[in-house]
């Protein structure tokens, strides 16, 4: 086995919440009179909430916004987003992802989450993975977002494993950069895989079983 542990990004890897992020940001952008579309939403992959707001505000041309007002806007978006998350259920975890996670565990690998999201706990509960992972490092325990490696280094630390023994699984280029910056090998899916950002660029989650 090449690795002792696997650290998974959450959104875009274990499950998909992009549409809910899109709908919530769209409503907030409409209220601000800022242009927003799905292409801009794609740029928010793996990006923290406040950094996402800054990207949305590139198309805002109204009155200057104070730091406090920006905080309120981010909170409003999060309230809308969490309402959408209530629609999620165990049906949002695919059989392929569930079966692969179980197989990786059977093979003796430690498994962790390394996500920018502050809603990780709620999402894991909704999809039935609460308590499954050996460690959860998320937007609540970091001060620097991806491509900074902090979220993955904290996950490796929680697992008690050296970064070189961890494989990061990511769908965002910034996340793949974060894994590399932390001294970890990276397997990519989705957008980051298309852009060949990983050491392994996969087309299916289950292919992890071929590379560990
Ligand atoms: P929240 P990941 C990221 O999760 C999302 O990809 C990104 O779109 C979102 O802005 C970020 O979490 C913060 O999410 O507002 O819930 O704290 O891909 O790192 O699992
Ligand atoms: Mg992601």
JSON list of C-alpha atoms in Angstrom, two decimals, residues 9-16 18 42 45-46 96-97 168-176 186-208:
[
{"chain": "A", "resi": 9, "resn": "UNK", "atom": "CA", "xyz": [-12.44, 17.06, 0.24]},
{"chain": "A", "resi": 10, "resn": "UNK", "atom": "CA", "xyz": [-16.22, 17.06, 0.84]},
{"chain": "A", "resi": 11, "resn": "UNK", "atom": "CA", "xyz": [-18.12, 19.14, -1.73]},
{"chain": "A", "resi": 12, "resn": "UNK", "atom": "CA", "xyz": [-17.47, 17.80, -5.22]},
{"chain": "A", "resi": 13, "resn": "UNK", "atom": "CA", "xyz": [-15.82, 14.60, -3.96]},
{"chain": "A", "resi": 14, "resn": "UNK", "atom": "CA", "xyz": [-17.99, 12.84, -1.36]},
{"chain": "A", "resi": 15, "resn": "UNK", "atom": "CA", "xyz": [-21.19, 14.68, -2.32]},
{"chain": "A", "resi": 16, "resn": "UNK", "atom": "CA", "xyz": [-22.40, 17.58, -4.45]},
{"chain": "A", "resi": 18, "resn": "UNK", "atom": "CA", "xyz": [-22.76, 23.18, -5.88]},
{"chain": "A", "resi": 42, "resn": "UNK", "atom": "CA", "xyz": [-17.67, 27.35, -10.76]},
{"chain": "A", "resi": 45, "resn": "UNK", "atom": "CA", "xyz": [-15.35, 25.56, -5.80]},
{"chain": "A", "resi": 46, "resn": "UNK", "atom": "CA", "xyz": [-13.24, 24.98, -2.68]},
{"chain": "A", "resi": 96, "resn": "UNK", "atom": "CA", "xyz": [-20.02, 3.94, -5.45]},
{"chain": "A", "resi": 97, "resn": "UNK", "atom": "CA", "xyz": [-18.71, 6.43, -2.88]},
{"chain": "A", "resi": 168, "resn": "UNK", "atom": "CA", "xyz": [-5.56, 13.99, -0.73]},
{"chain": "A", "resi": 169, "resn": "UNK", "atom": "CA", "xyz": [-8.67, 13.63, -2.93]},
{"chain": "A", "resi": 170, "resn": "UNK", "atom": "CA", "xyz": [-9.88, 16.91, -4.47]},
{"chain": "A", "resi": 171, "resn": "UNK", "atom": "CA", "xyz": [-12.18, 18.34, -7.16]},
{"chain": "A", "resi": 172, "resn": "UNK", "atom": "CA", "xyz": [-10.83, 21.92, -7.03]},
{"chain": "A", "resi": 173, "resn": "UNK", "atom": "CA", "xyz": [-7.50, 23.10, -8.48]},
{"chain": "A", "resi": 174, "resn": "UNK", "atom": "CA", "xyz": [-6.94, 25.25, -5.35]},
{"chain": "A", "resi": 175, "resn": "UNK", "atom": "CA", "xyz": [-7.48, 22.12, -3.24]},
{"chain": "A", "resi": 176, "resn": "UNK", "atom": "CA", "xyz": [-4.98, 20.11, -5.29]},
{"chain": "A", "resi": 186, "resn": "UNK", "atom": "CA", "xyz": [-3.16, 14.31, -4.75]},
{"chain": "A", "resi": 187, "resn": "UNK", "atom": "CA", "xyz": [-5.84, 12.38, -6.63]},
{"chain": "A", "resi": 188, "resn": "UNK", "atom": "CA", "xyz": [-8.23, 14.60, -8.57]},
{"chain": "A", "resi": 189, "resn": "UNK", "atom": "CA", "xyz": [-11.80, 14.19, -9.74]},
{"chain": "A", "resi": 190, "resn": "UNK", "atom": "CA", "xyz": [-14.10, 16.49, -11.72]},
{"chain": "A", "resi": 191, "resn": "UNK", "atom": "CA", "xyz": [-12.84, 19.95, -12.63]},
{"chain": "A", "resi": 192, "resn": "UNK", "atom": "CA", "xyz": [-9.34, 19.47, -11.12]},
{"chain": "A", "resi": 193, "resn": "UNK", "atom": "CA", "xyz": [-8.97, 16.13, -12.91]},
{"chain": "A", "resi": 194, "resn": "UNK", "atom": "CA", "xyz": [-9.92, 17.70, -16.26]},
{"chain": "A", "resi": 195, "resn": "UNK", "atom": "CA", "xyz": [-7.25, 20.33, -15.60]},
{"chain": "A", "resi": 196, "resn": "UNK", "atom": "CA", "xyz": [-4.72, 17.56, -14.72]},
{"chain": "A", "resi": 197, "resn": "UNK", "atom": "CA", "xyz": [-3.98, 19.18, -11.36]},
{"chain": "A", "resi": 198, "resn": "UNK", "atom": "CA", "xyz": [-3.30, 15.89, -9.55]},
{"chain": "A", "resi": 199, "resn": "UNK", "atom": "CA", "xyz": [-0.64, 13.20, -9.42]},
{"chain": "A", "resi": 200, "resn": "UNK", "atom": "CA", "xyz": [-3.56, 10.96, -10.33]},
{"chain": "A", "resi": 201, "resn": "UNK", "atom": "CA", "xyz": [-6.38, 12.35, -12.46]},
{"chain": "A", "resi": 202, "resn": "UNK", "atom": "CA", "xyz": [-9.37, 10.05, -12.08]},
{"chain": "A", "resi": 203, "resn": "UNK", "atom": "CA", "xyz": [-12.70, 9.77, -13.85]},
{"chain": "A", "resi": 204, "resn": "UNK", "atom": "CA", "xyz": [-14.46, 7.78, -11.10]},
{"chain": "A", "resi": 205, "resn": "UNK", "atom": "CA", "xyz": [-14.29, 7.73, -7.29]},
{"chain": "A", "resi": 206, "resn": "UNK", "atom": "CA", "xyz": [-13.86, 3.95, -7.23]},
{"chain": "A", "resi": 207, "resn": "UNK", "atom": "CA", "xyz": [-10.57, 4.27, -9.17]},
{"chain": "A", "resi": 208, "resn": "UNK", "atom": "CA", "xyz": [-9.02, 5.25, -5.82]}
]
